[in-house]
XYZ file of C-alpha atoms in Angstrom:
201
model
C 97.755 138.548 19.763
C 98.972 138.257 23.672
C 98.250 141.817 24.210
C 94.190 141.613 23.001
C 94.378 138.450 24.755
C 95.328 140.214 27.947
C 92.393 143.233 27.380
C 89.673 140.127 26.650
C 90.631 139.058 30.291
C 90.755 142.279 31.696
C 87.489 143.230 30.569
C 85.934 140.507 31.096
C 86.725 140.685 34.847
C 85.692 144.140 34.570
C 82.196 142.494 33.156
C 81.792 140.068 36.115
C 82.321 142.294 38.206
C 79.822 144.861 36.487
C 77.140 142.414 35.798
C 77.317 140.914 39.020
C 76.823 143.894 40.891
C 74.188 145.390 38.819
C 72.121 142.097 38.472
C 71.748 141.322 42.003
C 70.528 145.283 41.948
C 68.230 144.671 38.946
C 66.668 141.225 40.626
C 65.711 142.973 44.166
C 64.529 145.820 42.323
C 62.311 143.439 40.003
C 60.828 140.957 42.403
C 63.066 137.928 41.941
C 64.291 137.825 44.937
C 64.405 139.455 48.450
C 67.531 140.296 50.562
C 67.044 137.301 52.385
C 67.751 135.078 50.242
C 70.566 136.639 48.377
C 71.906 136.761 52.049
C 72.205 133.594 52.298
C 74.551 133.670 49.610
C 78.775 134.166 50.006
C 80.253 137.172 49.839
C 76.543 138.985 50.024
C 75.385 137.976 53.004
C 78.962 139.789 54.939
C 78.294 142.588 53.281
C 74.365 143.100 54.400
C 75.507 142.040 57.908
C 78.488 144.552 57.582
C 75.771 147.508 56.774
C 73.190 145.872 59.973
C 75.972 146.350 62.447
C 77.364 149.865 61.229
C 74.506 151.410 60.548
C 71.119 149.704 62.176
C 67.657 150.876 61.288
C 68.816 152.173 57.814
C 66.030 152.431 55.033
C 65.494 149.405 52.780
C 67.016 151.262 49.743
C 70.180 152.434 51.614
C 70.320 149.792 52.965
C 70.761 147.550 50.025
C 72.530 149.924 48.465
C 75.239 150.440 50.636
C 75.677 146.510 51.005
C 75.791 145.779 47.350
C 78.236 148.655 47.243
C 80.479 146.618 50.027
C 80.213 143.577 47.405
C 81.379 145.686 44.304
C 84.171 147.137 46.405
C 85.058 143.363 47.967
C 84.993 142.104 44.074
C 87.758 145.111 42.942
C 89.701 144.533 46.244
C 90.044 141.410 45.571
C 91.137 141.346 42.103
C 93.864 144.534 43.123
C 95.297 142.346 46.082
C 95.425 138.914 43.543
C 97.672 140.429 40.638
C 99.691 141.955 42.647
C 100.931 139.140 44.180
C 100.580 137.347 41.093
C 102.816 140.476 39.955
C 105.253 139.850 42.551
C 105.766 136.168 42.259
C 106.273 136.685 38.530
C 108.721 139.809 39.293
C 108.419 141.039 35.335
C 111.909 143.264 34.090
C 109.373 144.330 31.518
C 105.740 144.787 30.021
C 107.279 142.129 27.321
C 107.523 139.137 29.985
C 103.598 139.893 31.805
C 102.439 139.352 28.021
C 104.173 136.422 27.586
C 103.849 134.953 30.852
C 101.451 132.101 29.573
C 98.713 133.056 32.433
C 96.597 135.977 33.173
C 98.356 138.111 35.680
C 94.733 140.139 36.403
C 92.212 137.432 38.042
C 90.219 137.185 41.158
C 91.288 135.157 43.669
C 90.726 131.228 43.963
C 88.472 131.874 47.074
C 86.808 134.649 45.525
C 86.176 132.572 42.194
C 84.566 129.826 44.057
C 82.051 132.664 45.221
C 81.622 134.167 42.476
C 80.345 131.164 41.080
C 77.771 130.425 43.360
C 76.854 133.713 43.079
C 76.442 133.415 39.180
C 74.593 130.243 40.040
C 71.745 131.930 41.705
C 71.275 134.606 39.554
C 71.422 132.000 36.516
C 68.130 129.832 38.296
C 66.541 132.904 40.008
C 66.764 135.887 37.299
C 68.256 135.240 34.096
C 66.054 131.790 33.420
C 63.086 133.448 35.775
C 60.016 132.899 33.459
C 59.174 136.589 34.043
C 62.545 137.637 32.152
C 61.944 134.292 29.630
C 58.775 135.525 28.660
C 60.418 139.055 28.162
C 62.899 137.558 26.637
C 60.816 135.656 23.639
C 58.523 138.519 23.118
C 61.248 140.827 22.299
C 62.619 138.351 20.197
C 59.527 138.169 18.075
C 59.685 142.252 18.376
C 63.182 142.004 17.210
C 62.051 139.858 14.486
C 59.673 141.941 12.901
C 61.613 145.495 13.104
C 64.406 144.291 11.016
C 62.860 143.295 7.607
C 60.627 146.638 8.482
C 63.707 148.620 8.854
C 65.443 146.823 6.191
C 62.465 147.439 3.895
C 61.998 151.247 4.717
C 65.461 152.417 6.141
C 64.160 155.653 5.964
C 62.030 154.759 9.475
C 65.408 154.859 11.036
C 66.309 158.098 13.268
C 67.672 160.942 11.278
C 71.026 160.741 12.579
C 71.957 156.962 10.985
C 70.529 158.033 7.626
C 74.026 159.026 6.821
C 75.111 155.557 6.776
C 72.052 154.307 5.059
C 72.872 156.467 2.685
C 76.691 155.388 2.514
C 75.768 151.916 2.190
C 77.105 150.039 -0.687
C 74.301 146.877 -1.077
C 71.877 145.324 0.957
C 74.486 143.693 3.054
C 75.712 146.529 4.267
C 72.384 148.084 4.740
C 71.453 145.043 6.662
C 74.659 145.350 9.056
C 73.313 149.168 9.635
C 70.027 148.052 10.666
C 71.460 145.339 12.749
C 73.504 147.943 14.466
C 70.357 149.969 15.475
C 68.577 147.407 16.567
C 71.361 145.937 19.030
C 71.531 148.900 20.710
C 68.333 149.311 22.367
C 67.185 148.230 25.598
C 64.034 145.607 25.560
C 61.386 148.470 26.826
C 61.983 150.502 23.901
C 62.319 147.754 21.356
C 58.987 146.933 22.613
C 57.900 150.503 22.663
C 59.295 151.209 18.636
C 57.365 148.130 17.861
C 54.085 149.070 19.173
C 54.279 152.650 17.876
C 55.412 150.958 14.163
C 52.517 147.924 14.593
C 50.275 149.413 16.954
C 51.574 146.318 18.852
């Protein structure tokens, strides 16, 4: 319906900005890329010049953080400042007419977008398709690929606290769904880490 339509765009504004933020944190942290170069990109390279000329001389890890900290802030500003103009044009009598209006009334600004994409860009060729992260990427799909029919075959190698559902489950679908669950919510180190504990590898 209009409303869920409205939270998917909300949160996934809320997700741009999120991801941006923390991937451009995650990249510098990992190697990918230095501060130079993501200075060279919009939006990012304002805020690191921002941080040079209020605070010079400031450590390399305040120093980033305070400037990717200008960019998160720069991304919410932005997206305040746009619907409430878009609010404004629209002048709504009620929650009714923003759900109907036929547009989102929550977006970043045209200007903004246009950043945002280049942004997105970069990160796209210099992190997410990095061959470091790629080769992650496939091993912990061959990881993921071996602990589900081990789970699936042995449920009881699950933690403790899902063997309630285990034991709820109706059929092997469902069963399958649980283990599905469990393994979609861990991170890549300790997918890796189960694995090699389960297959000494």
């Amino acid at each position: 319906d209009t409303f869920a339509s409205a939270e998917a765009q909300i949160a996934a504004i809320a997700d741009d900005i999120a991801y941006n933020n923390h991937d451009l944190h995650d990249g510098l942290r990992a190697g990918l890329f230095t501060v130079a170069e993501i200075c060279e990109l919009p939006l990012v390279g304002p805020a690191f010049a921002a941080v040079d000329a209020a605070w010079p001389g400031l450590d390399a890890k305040r120093h980033r953080h305070e400037a990717l900290r200008r960019v998160f802030g720069a991304m919410v500003e932005d997206v305040l400042v746009r619907s409430r103009q878009l609010l404004q044009e629209m002048n709504p009598a009620s929650a009714d007419e923003v759900r109907q209006a036929g547009r989102p009334v929550v977006q970043f600004s045209p200007g903004m977008w246009e950043q945002l994409k280049e942004i997105r860009a970069f990160l796209f060729a210099r992190m997410y398709r990095a061959p470091p992260v790629m080769a992650t990427r496939e091993r912990v799909t061959r990881v993921v690929e071996e602990l589900f029919p081990a789970f699936l075959a042995d449920p009881s190698l699950l933690p403790q606290e899902w063997r309630d559902d285990v034991a709820r489950a109706g059929d092997r679908t469902e069963l399958a769904r649980i283990v599905g669950d469990y393994i979609a919510g861990m991170t890549d180190r300790f997918a890796l880490e189960t694995n090699r504990k389960m297959f000494g590898t």
